[in-house]
CSV table of C-alpha atoms and ligand atoms in Angstrom, one decimal:
chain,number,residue,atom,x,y,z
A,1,UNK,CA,-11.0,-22.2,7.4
A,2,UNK,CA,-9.3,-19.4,5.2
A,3,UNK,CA,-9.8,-16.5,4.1
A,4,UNK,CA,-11.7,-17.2,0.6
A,5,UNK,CA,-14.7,-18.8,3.0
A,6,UNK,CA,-16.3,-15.5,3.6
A,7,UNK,CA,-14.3,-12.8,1.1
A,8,UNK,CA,-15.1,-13.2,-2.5
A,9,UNK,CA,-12.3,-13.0,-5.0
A,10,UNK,CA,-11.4,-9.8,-6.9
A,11,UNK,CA,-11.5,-5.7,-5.2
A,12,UNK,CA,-13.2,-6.2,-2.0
A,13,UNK,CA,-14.6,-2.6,0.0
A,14,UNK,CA,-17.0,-1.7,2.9
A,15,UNK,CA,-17.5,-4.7,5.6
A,16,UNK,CA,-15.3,-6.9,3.3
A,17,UNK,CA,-12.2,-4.9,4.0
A,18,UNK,CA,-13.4,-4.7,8.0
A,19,UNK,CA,-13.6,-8.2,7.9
A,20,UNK,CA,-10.3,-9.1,6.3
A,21,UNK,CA,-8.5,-6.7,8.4
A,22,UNK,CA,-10.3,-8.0,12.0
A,23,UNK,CA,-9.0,-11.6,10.9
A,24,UNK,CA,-5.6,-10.6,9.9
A,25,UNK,CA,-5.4,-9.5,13.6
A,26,UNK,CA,-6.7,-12.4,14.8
A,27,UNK,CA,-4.8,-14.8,12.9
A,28,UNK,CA,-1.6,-12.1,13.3
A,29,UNK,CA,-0.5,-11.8,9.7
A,30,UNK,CA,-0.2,-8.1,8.0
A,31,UNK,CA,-1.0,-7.8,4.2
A,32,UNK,CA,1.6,-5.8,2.2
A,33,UNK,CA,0.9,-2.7,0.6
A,34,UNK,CA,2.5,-2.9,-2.4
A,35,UNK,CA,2.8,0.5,-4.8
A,36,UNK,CA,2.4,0.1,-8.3
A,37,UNK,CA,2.9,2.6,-11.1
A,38,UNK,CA,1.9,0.4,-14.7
A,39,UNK,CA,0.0,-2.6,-15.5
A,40,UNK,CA,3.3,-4.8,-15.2
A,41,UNK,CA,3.9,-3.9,-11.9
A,42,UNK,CA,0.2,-4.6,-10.9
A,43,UNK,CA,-0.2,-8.0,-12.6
A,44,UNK,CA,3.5,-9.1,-10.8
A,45,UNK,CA,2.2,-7.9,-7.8
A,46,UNK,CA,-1.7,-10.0,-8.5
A,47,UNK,CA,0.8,-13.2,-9.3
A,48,UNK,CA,2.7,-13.3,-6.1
A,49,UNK,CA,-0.5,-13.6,-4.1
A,50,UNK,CA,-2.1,-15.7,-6.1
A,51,UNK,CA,1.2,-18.1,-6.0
A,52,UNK,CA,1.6,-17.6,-2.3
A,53,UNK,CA,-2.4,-18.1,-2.0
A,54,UNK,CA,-2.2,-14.5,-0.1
A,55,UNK,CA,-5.0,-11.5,0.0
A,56,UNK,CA,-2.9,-8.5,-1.6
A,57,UNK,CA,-3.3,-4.2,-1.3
A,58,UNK,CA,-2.3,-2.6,-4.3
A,59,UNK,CA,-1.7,1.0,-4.1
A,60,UNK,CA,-1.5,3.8,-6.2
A,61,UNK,CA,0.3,6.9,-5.2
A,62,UNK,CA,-0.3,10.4,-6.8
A,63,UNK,CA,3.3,10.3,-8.5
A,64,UNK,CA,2.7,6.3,-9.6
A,65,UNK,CA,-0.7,7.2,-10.9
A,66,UNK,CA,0.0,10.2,-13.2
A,67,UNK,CA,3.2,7.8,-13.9
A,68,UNK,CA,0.1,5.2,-15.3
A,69,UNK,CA,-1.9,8.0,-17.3
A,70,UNK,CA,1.6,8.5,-19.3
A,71,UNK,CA,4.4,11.2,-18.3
A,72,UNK,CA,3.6,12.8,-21.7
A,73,UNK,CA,0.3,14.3,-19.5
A,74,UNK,CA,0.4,17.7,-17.8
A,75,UNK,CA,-0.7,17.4,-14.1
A,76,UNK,CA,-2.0,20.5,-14.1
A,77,UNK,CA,-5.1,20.4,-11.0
A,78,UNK,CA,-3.8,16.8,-10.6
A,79,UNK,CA,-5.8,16.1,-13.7
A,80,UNK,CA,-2.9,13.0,-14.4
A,81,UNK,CA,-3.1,11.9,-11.2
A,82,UNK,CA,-6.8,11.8,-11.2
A,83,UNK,CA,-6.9,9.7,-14.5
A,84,UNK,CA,-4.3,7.6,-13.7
A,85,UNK,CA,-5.1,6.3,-10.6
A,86,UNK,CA,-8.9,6.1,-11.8
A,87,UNK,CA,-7.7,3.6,-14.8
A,88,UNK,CA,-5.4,1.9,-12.7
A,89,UNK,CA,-8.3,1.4,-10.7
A,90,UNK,CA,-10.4,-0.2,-13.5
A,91,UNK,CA,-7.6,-2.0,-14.8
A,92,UNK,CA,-7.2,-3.6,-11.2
A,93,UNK,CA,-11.0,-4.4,-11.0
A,94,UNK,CA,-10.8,-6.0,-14.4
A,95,UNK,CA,-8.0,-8.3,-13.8
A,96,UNK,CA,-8.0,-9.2,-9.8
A,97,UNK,CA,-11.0,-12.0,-10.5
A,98,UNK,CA,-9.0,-13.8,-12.6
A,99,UNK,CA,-6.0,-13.9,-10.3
A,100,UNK,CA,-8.3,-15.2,-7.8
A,101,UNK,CA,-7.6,-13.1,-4.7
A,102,UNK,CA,-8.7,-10.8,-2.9
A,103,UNK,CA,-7.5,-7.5,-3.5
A,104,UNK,CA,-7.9,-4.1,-1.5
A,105,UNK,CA,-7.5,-1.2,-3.6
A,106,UNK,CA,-5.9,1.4,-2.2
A,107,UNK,CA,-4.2,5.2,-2.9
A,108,UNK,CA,-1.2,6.2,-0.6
A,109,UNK,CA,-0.1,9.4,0.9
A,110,UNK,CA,-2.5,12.4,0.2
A,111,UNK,CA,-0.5,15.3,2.0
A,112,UNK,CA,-2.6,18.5,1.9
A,113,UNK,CA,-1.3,20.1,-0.9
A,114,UNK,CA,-2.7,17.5,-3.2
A,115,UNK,CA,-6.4,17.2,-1.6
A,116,UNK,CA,-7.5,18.2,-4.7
A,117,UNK,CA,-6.7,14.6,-6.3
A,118,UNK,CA,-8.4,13.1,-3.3
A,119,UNK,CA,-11.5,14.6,-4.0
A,120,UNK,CA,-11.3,14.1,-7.7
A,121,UNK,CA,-10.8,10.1,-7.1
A,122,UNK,CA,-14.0,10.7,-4.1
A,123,UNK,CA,-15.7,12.0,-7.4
A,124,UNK,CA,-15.5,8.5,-9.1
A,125,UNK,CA,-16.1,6.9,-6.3
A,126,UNK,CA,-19.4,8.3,-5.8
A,127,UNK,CA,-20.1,8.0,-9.5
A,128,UNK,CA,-19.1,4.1,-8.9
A,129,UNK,CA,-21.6,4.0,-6.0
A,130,UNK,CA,-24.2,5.3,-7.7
A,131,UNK,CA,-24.2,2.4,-10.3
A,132,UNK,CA,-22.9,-0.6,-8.1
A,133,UNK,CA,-23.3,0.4,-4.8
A,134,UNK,CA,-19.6,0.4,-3.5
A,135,UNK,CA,-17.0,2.5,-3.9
A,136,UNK,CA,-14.6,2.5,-7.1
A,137,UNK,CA,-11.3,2.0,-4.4
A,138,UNK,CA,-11.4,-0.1,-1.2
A,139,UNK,CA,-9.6,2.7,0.3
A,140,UNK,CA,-7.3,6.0,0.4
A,141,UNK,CA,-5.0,7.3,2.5
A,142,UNK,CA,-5.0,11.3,3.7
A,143,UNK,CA,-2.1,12.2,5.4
A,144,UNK,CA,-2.0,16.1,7.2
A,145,UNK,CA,0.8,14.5,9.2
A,146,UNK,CA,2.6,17.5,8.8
A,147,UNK,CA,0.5,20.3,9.7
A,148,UNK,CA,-0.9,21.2,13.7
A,149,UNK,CA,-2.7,18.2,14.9
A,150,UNK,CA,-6.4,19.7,14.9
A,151,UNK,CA,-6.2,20.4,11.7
A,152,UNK,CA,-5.1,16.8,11.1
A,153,UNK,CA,-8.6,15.5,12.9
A,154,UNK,CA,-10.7,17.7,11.5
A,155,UNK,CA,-9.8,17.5,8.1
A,156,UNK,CA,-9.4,13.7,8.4
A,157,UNK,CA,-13.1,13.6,10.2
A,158,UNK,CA,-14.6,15.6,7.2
A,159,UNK,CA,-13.1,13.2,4.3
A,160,UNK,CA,-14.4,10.1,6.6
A,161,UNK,CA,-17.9,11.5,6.3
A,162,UNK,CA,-17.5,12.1,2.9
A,163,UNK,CA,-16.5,8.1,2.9
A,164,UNK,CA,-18.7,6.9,5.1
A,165,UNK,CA,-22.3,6.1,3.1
A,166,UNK,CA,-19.8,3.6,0.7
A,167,UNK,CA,-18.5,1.9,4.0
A,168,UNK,CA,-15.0,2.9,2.2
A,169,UNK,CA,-12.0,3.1,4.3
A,170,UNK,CA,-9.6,5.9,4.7
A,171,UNK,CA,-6.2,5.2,6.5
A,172,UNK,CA,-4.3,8.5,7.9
A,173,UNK,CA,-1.2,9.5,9.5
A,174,UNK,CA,-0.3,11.1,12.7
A,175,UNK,CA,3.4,11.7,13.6
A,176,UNK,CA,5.9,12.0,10.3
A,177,UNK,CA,7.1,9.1,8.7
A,178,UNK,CA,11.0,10.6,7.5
A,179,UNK,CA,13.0,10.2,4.5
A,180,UNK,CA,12.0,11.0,1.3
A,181,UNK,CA,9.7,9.2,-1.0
A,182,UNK,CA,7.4,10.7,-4.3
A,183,UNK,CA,8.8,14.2,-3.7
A,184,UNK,CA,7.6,14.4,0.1
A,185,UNK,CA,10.9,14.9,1.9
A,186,UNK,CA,10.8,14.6,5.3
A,187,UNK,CA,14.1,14.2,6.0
A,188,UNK,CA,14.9,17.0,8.1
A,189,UNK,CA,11.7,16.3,10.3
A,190,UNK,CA,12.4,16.9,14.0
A,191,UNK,CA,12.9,13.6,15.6
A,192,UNK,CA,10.1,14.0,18.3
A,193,UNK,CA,7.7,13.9,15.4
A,194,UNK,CA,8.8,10.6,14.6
A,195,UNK,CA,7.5,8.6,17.3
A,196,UNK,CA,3.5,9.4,17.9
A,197,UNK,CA,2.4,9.9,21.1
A,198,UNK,CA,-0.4,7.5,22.7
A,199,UNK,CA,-2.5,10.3,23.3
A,200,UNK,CA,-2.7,11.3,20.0
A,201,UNK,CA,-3.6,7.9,18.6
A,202,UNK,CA,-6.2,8.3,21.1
A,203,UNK,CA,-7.1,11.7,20.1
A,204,UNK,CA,-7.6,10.2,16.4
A,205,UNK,CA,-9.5,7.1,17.2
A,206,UNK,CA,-12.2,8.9,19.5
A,207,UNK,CA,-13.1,11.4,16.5
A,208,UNK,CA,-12.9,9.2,13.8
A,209,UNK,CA,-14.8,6.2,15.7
A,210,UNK,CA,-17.5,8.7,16.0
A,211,UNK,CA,-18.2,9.0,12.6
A,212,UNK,CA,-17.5,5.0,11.2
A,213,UNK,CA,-15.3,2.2,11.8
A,214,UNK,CA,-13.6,2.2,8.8
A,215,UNK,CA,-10.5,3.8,9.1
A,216,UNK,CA,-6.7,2.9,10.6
A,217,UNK,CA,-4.3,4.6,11.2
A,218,UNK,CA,-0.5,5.0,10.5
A,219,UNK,CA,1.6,6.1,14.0
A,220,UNK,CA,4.7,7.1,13.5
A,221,UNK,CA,7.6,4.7,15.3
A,222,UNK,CA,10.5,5.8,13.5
A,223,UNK,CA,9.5,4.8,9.9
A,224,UNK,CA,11.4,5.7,7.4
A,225,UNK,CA,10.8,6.3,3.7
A,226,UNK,CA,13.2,4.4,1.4
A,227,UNK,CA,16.1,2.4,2.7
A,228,UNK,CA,19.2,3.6,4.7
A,229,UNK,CA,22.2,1.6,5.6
A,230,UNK,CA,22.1,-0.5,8.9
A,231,UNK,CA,21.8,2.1,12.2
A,232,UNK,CA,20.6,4.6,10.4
A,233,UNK,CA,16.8,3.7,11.3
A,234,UNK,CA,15.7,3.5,14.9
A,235,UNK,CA,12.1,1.7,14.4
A,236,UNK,CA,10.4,1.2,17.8
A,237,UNK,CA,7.4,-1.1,16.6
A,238,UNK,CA,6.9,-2.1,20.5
A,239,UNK,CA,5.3,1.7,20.9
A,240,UNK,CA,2.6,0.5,18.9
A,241,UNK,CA,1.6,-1.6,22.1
A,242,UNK,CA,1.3,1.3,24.2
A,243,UNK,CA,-1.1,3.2,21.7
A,244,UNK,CA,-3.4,-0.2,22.0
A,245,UNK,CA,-3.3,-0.5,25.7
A,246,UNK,CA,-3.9,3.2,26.1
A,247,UNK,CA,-7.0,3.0,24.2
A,248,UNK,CA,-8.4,0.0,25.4
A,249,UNK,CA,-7.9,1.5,28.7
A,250,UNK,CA,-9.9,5.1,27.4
A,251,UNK,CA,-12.5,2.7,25.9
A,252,UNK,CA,-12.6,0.1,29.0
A,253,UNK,CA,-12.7,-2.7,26.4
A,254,UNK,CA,-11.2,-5.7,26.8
A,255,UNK,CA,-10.5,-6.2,23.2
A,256,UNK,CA,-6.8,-6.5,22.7
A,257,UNK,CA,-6.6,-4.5,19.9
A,258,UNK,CA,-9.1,-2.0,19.2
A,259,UNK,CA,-7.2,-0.5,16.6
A,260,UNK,CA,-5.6,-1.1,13.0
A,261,UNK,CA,-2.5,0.1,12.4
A,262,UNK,CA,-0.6,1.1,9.7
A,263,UNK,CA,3.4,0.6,8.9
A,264,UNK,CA,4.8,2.6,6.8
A,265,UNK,CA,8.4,2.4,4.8
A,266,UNK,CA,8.8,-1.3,5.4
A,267,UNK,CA,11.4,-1.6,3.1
A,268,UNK,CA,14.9,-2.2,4.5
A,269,UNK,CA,13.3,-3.4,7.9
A,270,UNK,CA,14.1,-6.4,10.0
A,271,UNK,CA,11.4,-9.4,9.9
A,272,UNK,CA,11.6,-9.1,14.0
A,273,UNK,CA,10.7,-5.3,13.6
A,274,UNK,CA,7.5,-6.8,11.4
A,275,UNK,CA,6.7,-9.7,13.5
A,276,UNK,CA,6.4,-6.8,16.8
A,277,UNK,CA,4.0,-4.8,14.6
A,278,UNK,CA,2.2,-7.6,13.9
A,279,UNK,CA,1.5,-8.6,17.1
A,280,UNK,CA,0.7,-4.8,17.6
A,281,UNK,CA,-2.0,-5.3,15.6
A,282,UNK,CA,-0.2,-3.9,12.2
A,283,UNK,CA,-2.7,-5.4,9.5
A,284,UNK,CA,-1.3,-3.5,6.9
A,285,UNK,CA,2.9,-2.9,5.7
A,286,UNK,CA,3.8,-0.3,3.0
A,287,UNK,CA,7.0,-1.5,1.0
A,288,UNK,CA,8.0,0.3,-2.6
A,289,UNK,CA,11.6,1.0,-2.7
A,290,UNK,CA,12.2,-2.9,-2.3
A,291,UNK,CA,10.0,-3.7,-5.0
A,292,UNK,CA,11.5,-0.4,-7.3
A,293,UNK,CA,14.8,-2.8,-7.0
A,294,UNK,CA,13.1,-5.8,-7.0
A,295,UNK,CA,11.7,-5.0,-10.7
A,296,UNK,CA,15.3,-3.3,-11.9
A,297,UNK,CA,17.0,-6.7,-10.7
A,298,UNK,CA,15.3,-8.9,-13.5
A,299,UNK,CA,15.7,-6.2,-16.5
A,300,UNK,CA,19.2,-5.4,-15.4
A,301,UNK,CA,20.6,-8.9,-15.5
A,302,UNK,CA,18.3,-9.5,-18.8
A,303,UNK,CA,20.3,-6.7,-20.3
A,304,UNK,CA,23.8,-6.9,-19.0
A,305,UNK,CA,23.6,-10.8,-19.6
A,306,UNK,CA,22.0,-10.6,-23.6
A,307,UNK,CA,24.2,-6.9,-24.4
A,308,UNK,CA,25.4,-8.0,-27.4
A,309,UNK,CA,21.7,-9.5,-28.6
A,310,UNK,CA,20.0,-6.0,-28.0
A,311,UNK,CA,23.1,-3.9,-29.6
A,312,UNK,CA,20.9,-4.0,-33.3
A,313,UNK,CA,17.8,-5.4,-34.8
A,314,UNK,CA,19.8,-7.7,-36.6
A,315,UNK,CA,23.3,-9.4,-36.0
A,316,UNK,CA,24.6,-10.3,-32.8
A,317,UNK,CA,27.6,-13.6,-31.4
A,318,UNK,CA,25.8,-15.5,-33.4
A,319,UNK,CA,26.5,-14.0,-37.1
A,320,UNK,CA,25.8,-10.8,-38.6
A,321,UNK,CA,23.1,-11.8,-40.0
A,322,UNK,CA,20.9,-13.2,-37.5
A,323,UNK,CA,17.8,-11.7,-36.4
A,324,UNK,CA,17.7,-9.9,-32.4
A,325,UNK,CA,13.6,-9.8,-32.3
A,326,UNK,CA,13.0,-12.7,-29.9
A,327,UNK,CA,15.6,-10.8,-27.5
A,328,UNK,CA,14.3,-6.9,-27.4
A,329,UNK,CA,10.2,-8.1,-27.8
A,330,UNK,CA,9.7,-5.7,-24.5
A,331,UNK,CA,6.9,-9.0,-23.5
A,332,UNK,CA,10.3,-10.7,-23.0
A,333,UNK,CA,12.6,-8.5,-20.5
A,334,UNK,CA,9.6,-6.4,-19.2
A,335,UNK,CA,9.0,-9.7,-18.0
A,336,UNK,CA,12.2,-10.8,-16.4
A,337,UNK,CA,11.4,-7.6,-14.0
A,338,UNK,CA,7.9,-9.0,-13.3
A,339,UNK,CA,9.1,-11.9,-12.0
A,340,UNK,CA,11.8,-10.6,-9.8
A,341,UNK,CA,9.4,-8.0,-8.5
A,342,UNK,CA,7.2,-11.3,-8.0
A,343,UNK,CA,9.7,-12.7,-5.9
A,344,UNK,CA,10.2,-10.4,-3.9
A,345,UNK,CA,6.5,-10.0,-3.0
A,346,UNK,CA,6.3,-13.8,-2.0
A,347,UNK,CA,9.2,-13.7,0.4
A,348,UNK,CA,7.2,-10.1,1.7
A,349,UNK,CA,4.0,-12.5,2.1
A,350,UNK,CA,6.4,-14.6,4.0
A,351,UNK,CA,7.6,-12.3,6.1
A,352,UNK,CA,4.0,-10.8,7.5
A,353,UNK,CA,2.1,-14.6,8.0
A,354,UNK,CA,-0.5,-13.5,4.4
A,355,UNK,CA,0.8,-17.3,2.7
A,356,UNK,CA,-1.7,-19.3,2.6
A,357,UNK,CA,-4.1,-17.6,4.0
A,358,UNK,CA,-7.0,-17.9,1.8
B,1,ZN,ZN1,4.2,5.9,3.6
């Protein structure tokens, strides 16, 4: 039995997603969150899973998706963003069937500043709903994180109701996750902040369980955006046990884990720090600056290694006459970063249990 016999292949949302992320706890695997910014990131990302017979998030943050609309745009009322992240969306729907997976479409950190590109992407998702009766994205991510806790419930609470009649999910953070990543610099962030408290994880699931089960949540245990050298990062990944047995305890359940949790800034962390998560009840890792490398890696050697073939259209070792074309055709090194970024994704799907799951 695997995953494939009861998901379909392609963008999955509503009970789908519920269902993929209940038997990713079970089976104790986490998917990776990969961010993507272009269509050659995406369709690297779409081969590694389908290679390493994985289910797969793509996600689309508000800098990667006004980075897919085209820099040239202004993102003036996050009208880029908005754009971008709505044709990465289509793009993603249009090409996930054929890779034969299934895909959970997902937008990362909405801090409240940019709200308004939230509700411009809840905008197309309604319009989706309208005509096929799910949502155009599996899920987004709001994340007050930052601002006085209450505020952080509320506002979470009143998007999840907004959310709720497409079954779509919404994932949000409590506590800070540091560092710096897509202009959000938390790296002065008091260090308190950094490790999420089981009371508020509680505080979050009885509000937002009130209004539908399809959310999760991201608790802070000394994630860090980005990576730092060795002892530099303090994760705590066992914390994430306490949240659960806190609120099985509120709930008097004697489900292991009544919650889904969320790790953010995987990249840089140890497979040990995963594998605790994981058994946590993480169903879900975030990793970008690994994957910014990964894709660099493959270009970088392609151009340091064939210098003197990309130097002029014509003439290289070879004779001063000879014709370059074959070496700067962008399908050829755009592609050696695909599959380096590819690479990296499989040993991710490794890492977190998602190979041959389906
Ligand atoms: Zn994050």
């Amino acid at each position: 039995m695997g995953i494939l016999d009861f998901l379909p292949k392609g963008v999955i949302t509503g009970d789908n997603v519920l269902k993929l992320f209940k038997y990713a706890q079970e089976k104790q695997f986490a998917i990776p969150a990969i961010n993507v910014t272009s269509s050659s990131t995406i369709v690297a990302v779409l081969e590694a899973a389908r290679d390493s017979k994985s289910p797969i998030i793509l996600q689309i943050s508000q800098g990667g998706a006004a980075n897919f609309a085209g820099k040239g745009i202004s993102n003036d009322g996050q009208k880029a963003s908005i754009a971008g992240s709505i044709a990465a969306a289509h793009f993603i729907r249009s090409l996930a069937p054929v890779y034969e997976v299934p895909v959970v479409l997902h937008t990362d950190h909405c801090a409240k500043k940019l709200l308004p590109w939230l509700d411009g992407m809840l905008d197309a998702d309604e319009a989706y709903f309208k005509v096929h009766g799910e949502p155009l994205f599996s899920s987004h991510m709001i994340d007050l994180s930052e601002e006085p806790k209450d505020h952080n419930i509320s506002t979470t609470k009143k998007y999840l109701q907004r959310a709720a009649p497409m079954k779509q999910w919404l994932e949000m953070e409590i506590g800070i996750t540091g560092g710096e990543e897509d202009g959000v610099d938390n790296s002065g962030v008091d260090n308190t902040k950094l490790y999420t408290q089981p009371e508020d994880v509680w505080d979050v699931q009885r509000e937002l369980s009130s209004v539908s089960p399809y959310f999760s949540i991201a608790a802070a245990f000394g994630n860090v955006h980005g990576v730092y050298a060795p002892g530099g990062v303090h994760l705590h990944p066992e914390l994430l046990g306490k949240h659960q047995a806190f609120v099985r305890e509120k709930l008097k359940t004697d489900h292991q884990k009544p919650i889904f949790l969320v790790f953010h800034g995987g990249s840089g962390s140890s497979k040990e720090e995963f594998h605790t998560a994981i058994s946590h009840g993480v169903v879900k890792v975030n990793l970008d600056t690994d994957l910014q490398y990964a894709y660099l890696v493959g270009i970088r050697n392609y151009i340091l290694s064939k210098k003197e073939y990309l130097l002029s259209e014509v003439g290289n070792p070879e004779g001063p006459n000879k014709p370059n074309k074959k070496y700067f055709d962008p399908r050829v090194w755009v592609r050696e970063g695909e599959v380096t970024m590819a690479q990296r994704v499989k040993i991710a799907l490794q890492d977190f249990n998602t190979i041959n799951q389906l």
